């Protein structure tokens, strides 16, 4: 059983989550919580149990044991706002009638079925009054809302329903705490990388690979990247710029978003790289020939050329996107204009596939297993001996020399190895904008940011640029504020597909 000493500020993570470390995986553990203020400590209470072979099971109460059923909650204020209704009600969290959980349910007026009960996250009280937000509603529709109180004595003391009608109001972006929406699910930012020729066993990573450090927004399609790009495209269209699509880059995102996270302008500032948060949206006009070329489609992955403008390769928008360095730890080295931080994040109008040289993690494992009996390879595998030089791999326990697989600068002198980490656009059939093949002679209007247009993507230097003056974070905030749940429901739609290359942690990355 965990003791109070296991809980300390040192375990605090983002989102006010606490991480408990236990000494074995076979025992059942009790998780306990205590309330503490200037007047002293309350009693310890079990709030959950972690079985030896399962996930946490929450107890029926969260707070102080009650002596009697709670009072019925009485809503004192109803405030209508954009796509939401805010309520206030007196909350009792201590004493004989203490409430362990306030919950709410709602329905459109006239409908028969109520929503499921949802818990209210009470973060603070003002003179004993708690606040509640019912979000992701439709404007100009009337809703019935009810609140109930739950404690260790009563399963629910339900109050009378009240009515609210959400009304559109302009976003007050100058208020950093302005409510925008809530995340309906988690927007994942990083994942593990498996061992491979590119991330092998070492003294630092004794099982190979890298743990929890792979910044997905710098190496594949992500829901978070889709959110930002779709937001910019939506904003540009709403403001009458008639853009064909939006184009952003992975480096502008700093972290992920947790499920049920309340989204505010201040929170978005934290998610966004500060070099881009206030970067203004610009509209770039480009010819289709600046988006993709025949040279991009016909690149030889076995004899990867030097990237740059000297031979025309990787100077188009999608050509450069395919040439961004992707080595399994996304955002790796490889030349200034083609570093992983420049990974393209297009809006939903765009579709393309990046083809790399085929890489099989199964083949790597088989090769390693075949050589396991060779002198030194055993030491390399268990990584406890340290006598084997896994960096230079003198006994050939791996598929290719490490000096080839892990370059310092991504120089094309690596020859055929480069095709695993830089790719080409696969074919014309899968490369479309709004479902149509790219017209080499058509002029396309693209929403991006000034920094990207000025210095990150070479193709943008060829086009005319119109500056809207609207910061990136403002455009994303407006999108979330106006689209509610639709804007905060993480999805992948296959806009950027990957074939071959260095593996990430999912089978689809290298098959």
Short mmCIF file of C-alpha atoms in Angstrom, two decimals:
data_model
loop_
_atom_site.label_atom_id
_atom_site.label_comp_id
_atom_site.label_asym_id
_atom_site.label_seq_id
_atom_site.Cartn_x
_atom_site.Cartn_y
_atom_site.Cartn_z
CA UNK A 1 0.00 0.00 0.00
CA UNK A 2 1.24 3.49 -0.82
CA UNK A 3 2.02 5.67 2.15
CA UNK A 4 1.46 9.45 2.32
CA UNK A 5 5.16 9.93 1.69
CA UNK A 6 4.77 8.71 -1.87
CA UNK A 7 2.81 11.81 -2.79
CA UNK A 8 4.97 14.86 -3.23
CA UNK A 9 5.16 17.98 -5.41
CA UNK A 10 8.05 16.33 -7.23
CA UNK A 11 5.53 14.01 -8.90
CA UNK A 12 3.41 16.83 -10.30
CA UNK A 13 3.09 16.80 -14.10
CA UNK A 14 1.34 19.02 -16.62
CA UNK A 15 -2.42 19.19 -16.15
CA UNK A 16 -2.13 18.78 -12.35
CA UNK A 17 -1.69 15.02 -12.64
CA UNK A 18 0.28 13.05 -10.04
CA UNK A 19 2.49 10.10 -10.97
CA UNK A 20 2.92 7.29 -8.44
CA UNK A 21 5.91 4.95 -8.69
CA UNK A 22 5.51 1.51 -7.09
CA UNK A 23 8.12 -1.15 -6.42
CA UNK A 24 6.42 -4.14 -8.08
CA UNK A 25 3.78 -5.11 -10.60
CA UNK A 26 2.14 -7.98 -8.74
CA UNK A 27 0.60 -6.44 -5.63
CA UNK A 28 -2.67 -4.53 -5.34
CA UNK A 29 -2.16 -0.86 -4.46
CA UNK A 30 -4.52 1.55 -2.72
CA UNK A 31 -4.44 5.19 -3.82
CA UNK A 32 -5.28 7.72 -1.13
CA UNK A 33 -5.98 11.44 -1.00
CA UNK A 34 -5.96 13.99 1.81
CA UNK A 35 -7.34 17.55 1.95
CA UNK A 36 -5.04 20.14 3.49
CA UNK A 37 -5.36 23.86 4.24
CA UNK A 38 -4.08 26.47 6.72
CA UNK A 39 -6.29 25.03 9.47
CA UNK A 40 -4.83 21.53 9.26
CA UNK A 41 -5.28 18.21 7.53
CA UNK A 42 -8.42 16.22 6.89
CA UNK A 43 -8.65 12.43 7.04
CA UNK A 44 -7.00 10.16 4.50
CA UNK A 45 -9.46 8.57 2.06
CA UNK A 46 -9.05 5.84 -0.52
CA UNK A 47 -10.05 7.17 -3.92
CA UNK A 48 -9.04 4.19 -6.05
CA UNK A 49 -7.55 0.73 -6.21
CA UNK A 50 -5.03 -0.56 -8.73
CA UNK A 51 -5.35 -4.37 -9.05
CA UNK A 52 -2.23 -6.36 -9.87
CA UNK A 53 -3.47 -7.09 -13.38
CA UNK A 54 -5.78 -4.25 -14.30
CA UNK A 55 -6.49 -0.54 -14.56
CA UNK A 56 -7.47 1.72 -11.69
CA UNK A 57 -10.89 1.08 -10.16
CA UNK A 58 -12.34 4.23 -8.61
CA UNK A 59 -14.21 4.03 -5.33
CA UNK A 60 -17.80 5.31 -5.10
CA UNK A 61 -16.77 8.58 -3.47
CA UNK A 62 -14.03 11.10 -4.06
CA UNK A 63 -14.03 13.24 -0.95
CA UNK A 64 -14.98 13.32 2.72
CA UNK A 65 -17.45 10.75 4.09
CA UNK A 66 -20.88 12.29 4.71
CA UNK A 67 -23.28 11.66 7.59
CA UNK A 68 -26.48 12.41 5.66
CA UNK A 69 -27.70 12.88 2.10
CA UNK A 70 -26.63 16.13 0.45
CA UNK A 71 -28.83 19.14 -0.09
CA UNK A 72 -30.43 19.48 -3.52
CA UNK A 73 -28.33 21.83 -5.68
CA UNK A 74 -30.09 25.10 -6.50
CA UNK A 75 -28.83 26.92 -9.59
CA UNK A 76 -28.45 30.63 -8.82
CA UNK A 77 -27.33 31.97 -12.20
CA UNK A 78 -27.70 31.00 -15.84
CA UNK A 79 -25.50 32.78 -18.39
CA UNK A 80 -25.80 32.15 -22.11
CA UNK A 81 -22.63 32.34 -24.21
CA UNK A 82 -21.28 31.10 -27.53
CA UNK A 83 -22.12 27.38 -27.91
CA UNK A 84 -22.35 26.99 -24.14
CA UNK A 85 -24.35 27.75 -21.00
CA UNK A 86 -22.62 28.73 -17.74
CA UNK A 87 -24.31 27.91 -14.42
CA UNK A 88 -23.57 28.82 -10.82
CA UNK A 89 -24.75 26.97 -7.71
CA UNK A 90 -23.79 26.68 -4.01
CA UNK A 91 -21.44 23.74 -3.36
CA UNK A 92 -20.89 21.94 -0.04
CA UNK A 93 -17.64 19.97 0.03
CA UNK A 94 -17.16 19.41 3.78
CA UNK A 95 -19.24 18.60 6.85
CA UNK A 96 -22.13 16.20 7.48
CA UNK A 97 -23.70 16.85 4.08
CA UNK A 98 -20.46 17.03 2.14
CA UNK A 99 -20.73 16.29 -1.56
CA UNK A 100 -18.12 14.09 -3.20
CA UNK A 101 -19.32 14.69 -6.76
CA UNK A 102 -21.57 17.24 -8.47
CA UNK A 103 -22.91 16.07 -11.83
CA UNK A 104 -24.95 17.56 -14.65
CA UNK A 105 -27.13 16.32 -17.53
CA UNK A 106 -28.83 18.21 -20.36
CA UNK A 107 -31.15 17.81 -23.32
CA UNK A 108 -32.67 19.98 -25.98
CA UNK A 109 -36.01 21.29 -24.71
CA UNK A 110 -38.84 19.10 -25.92
CA UNK A 111 -36.60 16.04 -26.36
CA UNK A 112 -37.28 12.96 -24.25
CA UNK A 113 -33.79 11.63 -23.57
CA UNK A 114 -31.28 13.32 -21.29
CA UNK A 115 -27.53 13.09 -21.79
CA UNK A 116 -25.48 10.88 -19.48
CA UNK A 117 -24.53 12.41 -16.15
CA UNK A 118 -21.13 14.11 -16.29
CA UNK A 119 -19.03 15.14 -13.31
CA UNK A 120 -18.35 18.81 -12.62
CA UNK A 121 -14.70 19.67 -12.14
CA UNK A 122 -14.78 22.22 -9.32
CA UNK A 123 -11.44 24.03 -9.26
CA UNK A 124 -12.42 26.90 -6.97
CA UNK A 125 -15.29 28.35 -4.94
CA UNK A 126 -16.25 32.01 -4.63
CA UNK A 127 -18.14 32.56 -1.37
CA UNK A 128 -19.25 28.95 -1.55
CA UNK A 129 -20.51 29.24 -5.16
CA UNK A 130 -19.25 26.82 -7.83
CA UNK A 131 -19.32 27.31 -11.60
CA UNK A 132 -20.30 24.84 -14.30
CA UNK A 133 -20.00 25.05 -18.09
CA UNK A 134 -22.17 22.95 -20.40
CA UNK A 135 -20.20 23.16 -23.64
CA UNK A 136 -20.44 22.16 -27.30
CA UNK A 137 -24.08 23.17 -27.65
CA UNK A 138 -25.81 24.68 -30.68
CA UNK A 139 -26.47 28.41 -30.68
CA UNK A 140 -30.09 29.64 -30.60
CA UNK A 141 -31.44 26.32 -29.31
CA UNK A 142 -32.97 26.05 -25.83
CA UNK A 143 -31.65 23.37 -23.49
CA UNK A 144 -32.89 21.93 -20.19
CA UNK A 145 -30.07 21.44 -17.67
CA UNK A 146 -30.15 19.75 -14.26
CA UNK A 147 -27.55 19.30 -11.53
CA UNK A 148 -27.35 16.62 -8.83
CA UNK A 149 -25.21 16.04 -5.76
CA UNK A 150 -23.64 12.69 -4.86
CA UNK A 151 -21.97 11.57 -1.63
CA UNK A 152 -21.25 8.38 0.30
CA UNK A 153 -24.84 8.30 1.65
CA UNK A 154 -26.93 9.21 -1.38
CA UNK A 155 -26.53 8.20 -5.03
CA UNK A 156 -27.94 11.50 -6.18
CA UNK A 157 -29.92 14.49 -4.94
CA UNK A 158 -31.30 16.00 -8.14
CA UNK A 159 -32.33 19.62 -8.46
CA UNK A 160 -34.98 21.15 -10.70
CA UNK A 161 -33.95 21.73 -14.30
CA UNK A 162 -33.19 25.19 -15.64
CA UNK A 163 -33.12 26.44 -19.20
CA UNK A 164 -30.41 28.11 -21.26
CA UNK A 165 -30.14 29.25 -24.86
CA UNK A 166 -26.58 29.67 -26.20
CA UNK A 167 -26.06 32.86 -28.20
CA UNK A 168 -23.18 33.82 -30.44
CA UNK A 169 -20.89 36.46 -28.99
CA UNK A 170 -17.66 37.75 -30.52
CA UNK A 171 -14.49 36.22 -29.18
CA UNK A 172 -12.70 38.51 -26.74
CA UNK A 173 -9.15 37.52 -27.67
CA UNK A 174 -7.76 40.16 -25.32
CA UNK A 175 -9.00 38.03 -22.41
CA UNK A 176 -6.39 35.25 -22.08
CA UNK A 177 -8.83 33.13 -20.05
CA UNK A 178 -11.71 33.41 -22.52
CA UNK A 179 -13.42 30.02 -22.80
CA UNK A 180 -13.06 28.56 -26.31
CA UNK A 181 -14.03 24.89 -26.00
CA UNK A 182 -13.02 21.59 -24.43
CA UNK A 183 -10.98 18.80 -26.01
CA UNK A 184 -13.15 15.74 -26.58
CA UNK A 185 -10.12 13.41 -26.67
CA UNK A 186 -6.35 13.52 -26.38
CA UNK A 187 -4.17 15.17 -29.03
CA UNK A 188 -1.01 13.04 -28.87
CA UNK A 189 2.33 14.82 -29.25
CA UNK A 190 5.04 12.16 -28.78
CA UNK A 191 5.53 8.38 -28.89
CA UNK A 192 8.21 5.74 -28.45
CA UNK A 193 10.63 4.84 -31.25
CA UNK A 194 11.60 1.14 -31.58
CA UNK A 195 15.17 -0.02 -31.99
CA UNK A 196 16.44 -0.19 -35.55
CA UNK A 197 19.64 0.45 -37.47
CA UNK A 198 19.00 4.14 -36.86
CA UNK A 199 18.20 3.93 -33.13
CA UNK A 200 20.13 0.98 -31.81
CA UNK A 201 21.18 -0.34 -28.43
CA UNK A 202 23.53 1.98 -26.59
CA UNK A 203 24.58 2.78 -23.05
CA UNK A 204 21.83 5.40 -22.93
CA UNK A 205 19.07 3.33 -24.61
CA UNK A 206 19.77 -0.21 -23.42
CA UNK A 207 16.91 -1.71 -25.39
CA UNK A 208 17.45 0.46 -28.42
CA UNK A 209 15.04 3.04 -29.75
CA UNK A 210 13.99 6.11 -27.82
CA UNK A 211 11.28 6.42 -25.18
CA UNK A 212 8.49 9.01 -25.40
CA UNK A 213 10.57 11.54 -27.30
CA UNK A 214 9.36 11.16 -30.86
CA UNK A 215 7.70 14.46 -31.78
CA UNK A 216 4.98 13.23 -34.10
CA UNK A 217 4.19 16.67 -35.50
CA UNK A 218 7.68 16.60 -37.05
CA UNK A 219 7.34 13.33 -38.91
CA UNK A 220 3.80 12.23 -39.75
CA UNK A 221 0.19 13.34 -39.97
CA UNK A 222 -1.19 14.14 -36.51
CA UNK A 223 -4.56 15.25 -35.23
CA UNK A 224 -2.88 18.25 -33.62
CA UNK A 225 -1.26 19.32 -36.89
CA UNK A 226 -4.58 18.83 -38.68
CA UNK A 227 -6.33 21.02 -36.10
CA UNK A 228 -3.93 23.93 -36.63
CA UNK A 229 -3.85 23.69 -40.43
CA UNK A 230 -7.63 23.31 -40.74
CA UNK A 231 -8.06 26.24 -38.37
CA UNK A 232 -5.92 28.54 -40.52
CA UNK A 233 -7.71 27.47 -43.70
CA UNK A 234 -11.12 28.00 -42.07
CA UNK A 235 -10.12 31.45 -40.84
CA UNK A 236 -8.78 32.50 -44.25
CA UNK A 237 -11.97 31.33 -45.98
CA UNK A 238 -14.18 33.04 -43.38
CA UNK A 239 -12.35 36.30 -44.00
CA UNK A 240 -12.94 36.06 -47.75
CA UNK A 241 -9.43 35.22 -48.95
CA UNK A 242 -10.72 32.27 -51.01
CA UNK A 243 -7.69 30.10 -50.25
CA UNK A 244 -7.28 26.61 -51.75
CA UNK A 245 -5.52 25.17 -48.68
CA UNK A 246 -3.31 26.00 -45.68
CA UNK A 247 0.29 24.94 -45.09
CA UNK A 248 2.00 24.93 -41.68
CA UNK A 249 5.07 23.20 -40.18
CA UNK A 250 5.57 20.80 -37.28
CA UNK A 251 7.99 22.99 -35.34
CA UNK A 252 5.22 25.47 -34.48
CA UNK A 253 3.65 23.02 -31.98
CA UNK A 254 5.25 22.50 -28.55
CA UNK A 255 3.12 19.91 -26.76
CA UNK A 256 -0.08 17.87 -26.83
CA UNK A 257 -3.60 18.48 -25.51
CA UNK A 258 -5.25 16.29 -22.87
CA UNK A 259 -8.81 14.99 -22.99
CA UNK A 260 -11.32 17.39 -21.34
CA UNK A 261 -8.73 20.17 -21.36
CA UNK A 262 -10.38 23.59 -21.28
CA UNK A 263 -9.04 25.56 -24.24
CA UNK A 264 -8.35 29.28 -23.77
CA UNK A 265 -6.15 31.76 -25.68
CA UNK A 266 -3.61 31.48 -22.87
CA UNK A 267 -3.56 27.70 -23.17
CA UNK A 268 -3.08 27.87 -26.95
CA UNK A 269 -0.13 30.21 -26.43
CA UNK A 270 1.47 27.42 -24.40
CA UNK A 271 0.81 24.77 -27.04
CA UNK A 272 2.26 26.96 -29.80
CA UNK A 273 5.97 27.60 -30.31
CA UNK A 274 6.45 31.23 -29.32
CA UNK A 275 8.33 31.95 -32.54
CA UNK A 276 5.04 31.33 -34.35
CA UNK A 277 2.28 32.24 -31.89
CA UNK A 278 2.16 35.84 -33.06
CA UNK A 279 3.42 35.12 -36.58
CA UNK A 280 0.84 36.70 -38.91
CA UNK A 281 -1.19 34.69 -41.42
CA UNK A 282 -0.20 35.46 -45.02
CA UNK A 283 -1.78 34.43 -48.32
CA UNK A 284 0.70 33.22 -50.97
CA UNK A 285 -0.26 32.80 -54.64
CA UNK A 286 1.69 30.03 -56.43
CA UNK A 287 1.53 28.26 -59.76
CA UNK A 288 0.83 24.54 -59.73
CA UNK A 289 4.32 24.02 -61.17
CA UNK A 290 5.68 25.48 -57.92
CA UNK A 291 3.74 22.90 -55.90
CA UNK A 292 5.03 19.74 -57.63
CA UNK A 293 7.16 18.78 -60.64
CA UNK A 294 7.90 15.69 -62.72
CA UNK A 295 11.38 15.65 -61.18
CA UNK A 296 9.83 15.22 -57.73
CA UNK A 297 7.85 12.17 -58.82
CA UNK A 298 10.78 10.46 -60.55
CA UNK A 299 13.45 10.81 -57.87
CA UNK A 300 15.70 7.72 -57.51
CA UNK A 301 15.64 6.71 -53.82
CA UNK A 302 18.62 4.37 -54.31
CA UNK A 303 20.80 7.24 -55.49
CA UNK A 304 19.40 10.14 -53.53
CA UNK A 305 20.57 13.49 -54.97
CA UNK A 306 21.71 16.52 -53.06
CA UNK A 307 18.68 18.48 -51.94
CA UNK A 308 18.54 22.12 -52.95
CA UNK A 309 17.83 24.36 -55.84
CA UNK A 310 20.88 23.68 -58.01
CA UNK A 311 19.15 20.90 -59.95
CA UNK A 312 15.58 21.92 -59.30
CA UNK A 313 14.90 19.04 -56.90
CA UNK A 314 13.12 19.83 -53.63
CA UNK A 315 12.48 23.43 -54.58
CA UNK A 316 8.74 22.84 -55.04
CA UNK A 317 6.40 22.86 -52.05
CA UNK A 318 5.71 19.11 -52.01
CA UNK A 319 9.20 18.26 -53.21
CA UNK A 320 10.67 19.96 -50.17
CA UNK A 321 8.03 18.37 -47.93
CA UNK A 322 9.15 14.92 -49.09
CA UNK A 323 12.82 15.83 -48.59
CA UNK A 324 12.39 16.80 -44.94
CA UNK A 325 14.70 14.63 -42.84
CA UNK A 326 12.80 11.82 -41.08
CA UNK A 327 15.04 9.42 -39.20
CA UNK A 328 12.72 7.84 -36.61
CA UNK A 329 13.42 10.59 -34.07
CA UNK A 330 11.50 13.20 -36.00
CA UNK A 331 13.13 16.55 -36.39
CA UNK A 332 16.64 15.14 -36.76
CA UNK A 333 19.62 16.71 -38.45
CA UNK A 334 19.92 17.14 -42.15
CA UNK A 335 20.51 20.60 -43.54
CA UNK A 336 18.88 23.88 -42.61
CA UNK A 337 16.04 24.06 -45.10
CA UNK A 338 15.23 20.34 -44.91
CA UNK A 339 15.45 19.71 -41.16
CA UNK A 340 12.62 17.76 -39.54
CA UNK A 341 11.24 20.89 -37.93
CA UNK A 342 9.97 21.84 -41.39
CA UNK A 343 7.66 18.82 -41.65
CA UNK A 344 4.65 19.98 -43.66
CA UNK A 345 1.21 20.14 -42.03
CA UNK A 346 -1.39 20.75 -44.78
CA UNK A 347 -5.11 21.38 -44.33
CA UNK A 348 -7.69 18.75 -45.26
CA UNK A 349 -7.93 19.85 -48.90
CA UNK A 350 -4.49 18.34 -49.61
CA UNK A 351 -3.58 14.67 -50.22
CA UNK A 352 -0.18 13.15 -50.99
CA UNK A 353 1.99 10.11 -50.17
CA UNK A 354 5.71 10.29 -49.36
CA UNK A 355 7.60 7.23 -50.56
CA UNK A 356 10.85 6.20 -48.83
CA UNK A 357 13.06 3.18 -49.35
CA UNK A 358 11.37 0.12 -47.87
CA UNK A 359 12.57 -0.71 -44.38
CA UNK A 360 11.52 -3.80 -42.43
CA UNK A 361 11.82 -3.88 -38.67
CA UNK A 362 11.13 -7.63 -38.88
CA UNK A 363 14.18 -8.03 -41.13
CA UNK A 364 16.28 -6.06 -38.69
CA UNK A 365 15.14 -8.25 -35.79
CA UNK A 366 15.76 -11.43 -37.79
CA UNK A 367 19.25 -10.31 -38.71
CA UNK A 368 20.01 -9.43 -35.12
CA UNK A 369 18.64 -12.78 -33.89
CA UNK A 370 20.67 -14.73 -36.47
CA UNK A 371 23.85 -13.11 -35.22
CA UNK A 372 23.06 -13.38 -31.53
CA UNK A 373 25.48 -16.29 -31.02
CA UNK A 374 28.39 -14.39 -32.53
CA UNK A 375 31.02 -13.14 -30.05
CA UNK A 376 30.17 -9.69 -28.76
CA UNK A 377 26.63 -9.59 -30.15
CA UNK A 378 25.22 -11.10 -26.96
CA UNK A 379 26.77 -8.25 -25.00
CA UNK A 380 25.32 -5.77 -27.47
CA UNK A 381 21.84 -7.18 -27.05
CA UNK A 382 21.62 -7.19 -23.27
CA UNK A 383 23.55 -3.89 -23.09
CA UNK A 384 24.88 -4.79 -19.65
CA UNK A 385 28.38 -5.71 -20.74
CA UNK A 386 29.48 -2.53 -22.46
CA UNK A 387 32.47 -4.32 -24.03
CA UNK A 388 30.90 -4.28 -27.46
CA UNK A 389 31.23 -1.12 -29.54
CA UNK A 390 27.59 -0.77 -30.65
CA UNK A 391 28.31 2.60 -32.22
CA UNK A 392 30.87 1.34 -34.73
CA UNK A 393 29.45 -2.22 -34.77
CA UNK A 394 32.75 -3.95 -35.67
CA UNK A 395 31.18 -7.44 -35.66
CA UNK A 396 28.34 -6.51 -38.00
CA UNK A 397 25.47 -7.27 -35.63
CA UNK A 398 23.31 -4.82 -37.53
CA UNK A 399 22.16 -4.39 -41.11
CA UNK A 400 24.38 -1.49 -42.11
CA UNK A 401 27.33 0.52 -40.75
CA UNK A 402 26.19 2.98 -38.11
CA UNK A 403 28.29 5.73 -39.68
CA UNK A 404 26.00 5.49 -42.69
CA UNK A 405 22.77 5.13 -40.75
CA UNK A 406 23.23 8.10 -38.42
CA UNK A 407 24.71 11.10 -40.25
CA UNK A 408 25.76 14.33 -38.63
CA UNK A 409 24.48 16.62 -41.35
CA UNK A 410 22.48 14.50 -43.78
CA UNK A 411 25.09 14.87 -46.51
CA UNK A 412 24.07 13.03 -49.71
CA UNK A 413 27.45 11.27 -49.65
CA UNK A 414 25.70 8.64 -47.58
CA UNK A 415 24.40 7.29 -50.88
CA UNK A 416 21.57 4.78 -50.75
CA UNK A 417 21.07 5.15 -46.99
CA UNK A 418 19.56 8.59 -47.50
CA UNK A 419 16.49 7.18 -49.23
CA UNK A 420 15.34 5.74 -45.91
CA UNK A 421 15.16 9.21 -44.38
CA UNK A 422 14.33 11.52 -47.27
CA UNK A 423 11.61 10.59 -49.71
CA UNK A 424 9.76 11.61 -52.85
CA UNK A 425 6.13 12.27 -53.65
CA UNK A 426 4.83 8.88 -54.74
CA UNK A 427 2.68 9.54 -57.83
CA UNK A 428 0.24 11.91 -59.47
CA UNK A 429 -2.78 9.69 -58.77
CA UNK A 430 -2.57 10.21 -55.02
CA UNK A 431 -1.53 13.87 -55.12
CA UNK A 432 -4.60 16.11 -55.12
CA UNK A 433 -6.01 19.40 -53.91
CA UNK A 434 -9.73 19.37 -53.23
CA UNK A 435 -9.87 15.93 -54.85
CA UNK A 436 -8.38 17.10 -58.16
CA UNK A 437 -4.88 16.55 -59.57
CA UNK A 438 -2.61 19.59 -59.37
CA UNK A 439 -2.86 21.78 -62.49
CA UNK A 440 0.62 22.98 -63.41
CA UNK A 441 -0.75 26.19 -64.93
CA UNK A 442 -3.33 27.07 -62.27
CA UNK A 443 -2.64 29.70 -59.61
CA UNK A 444 -3.32 28.42 -56.08
CA UNK A 445 -3.86 30.58 -52.99
CA UNK A 446 -2.27 29.18 -49.85
CA UNK A 447 -2.71 30.34 -46.24
CA UNK A 448 0.51 30.06 -44.24
CA UNK A 449 2.48 32.30 -41.86
CA UNK A 450 4.99 35.05 -42.63
CA UNK A 451 7.93 33.16 -41.13
CA UNK A 452 7.19 30.07 -43.24
CA UNK A 453 6.75 32.13 -46.40
CA UNK A 454 9.86 34.23 -45.78
CA UNK A 455 12.40 31.57 -44.86
CA UNK A 456 11.22 27.97 -44.45
CA UNK A 457 9.75 26.78 -47.75
CA UNK A 458 11.59 27.73 -50.92
CA UNK A 459 8.51 27.60 -53.14
CA UNK A 460 6.91 30.49 -51.28
CA UNK A 461 9.76 32.76 -52.33
CA UNK A 462 8.45 32.51 -55.89
CA UNK A 463 4.93 33.74 -55.16
CA UNK A 464 3.16 36.98 -54.32
CA UNK A 465 2.39 37.44 -50.63
CA UNK A 466 -0.52 39.23 -48.92
CA UNK A 467 -0.18 39.83 -45.17
CA UNK A 468 -3.45 39.61 -43.19
CA UNK A 469 -1.85 40.87 -39.96
CA UNK A 470 -3.75 38.23 -37.95
CA UNK A 471 -1.58 36.18 -35.53
CA UNK A 472 -1.58 32.40 -35.91
CA UNK A 473 -2.96 31.81 -32.40
CA UNK A 474 -5.82 34.23 -33.06
CA UNK A 475 -6.86 32.25 -36.16
CA UNK A 476 -6.72 28.93 -34.26
CA UNK A 477 -8.65 30.41 -31.33
CA UNK A 478 -11.39 31.75 -33.63
CA UNK A 479 -11.73 28.33 -35.28
CA UNK A 480 -12.09 26.49 -31.96
CA UNK A 481 -14.43 29.15 -30.55
CA UNK A 482 -16.76 28.97 -33.53
CA UNK A 483 -16.65 25.23 -34.21
CA UNK A 484 -16.84 23.82 -30.68
CA UNK A 485 -16.71 20.02 -30.51
CA UNK A 486 -16.07 19.71 -34.25
CA UNK A 487 -12.83 21.63 -33.79
CA UNK A 488 -11.67 19.68 -30.72
CA UNK A 489 -12.38 16.09 -31.79
CA UNK A 490 -8.98 14.63 -32.81
CA UNK A 491 -9.02 12.89 -36.19
CA UNK A 492 -6.64 11.61 -38.87
CA UNK A 493 -7.93 11.51 -42.43
CA UNK A 494 -4.94 10.30 -44.45
CA UNK A 495 -3.96 13.64 -45.94
CA UNK A 496 -0.25 12.71 -45.61
CA UNK A 497 0.57 9.03 -46.09
CA UNK A 498 3.95 7.40 -45.61
CA UNK A 499 5.42 4.32 -47.31
CA UNK A 500 8.72 2.74 -46.30
CA UNK A 501 11.36 4.66 -44.40
CA UNK A 502 12.69 4.44 -40.87
CA UNK A 503 10.06 2.99 -38.53
CA UNK A 504 8.16 4.81 -35.86
CA UNK A 505 6.28 2.70 -33.32
CA UNK A 506 3.37 1.65 -35.52
CA UNK A 507 3.43 -1.03 -38.21
CA UNK A 508 2.02 1.34 -40.82
CA UNK A 509 5.19 3.42 -40.72
CA UNK A 510 7.39 0.83 -42.40
CA UNK A 511 5.05 -1.36 -44.45
#
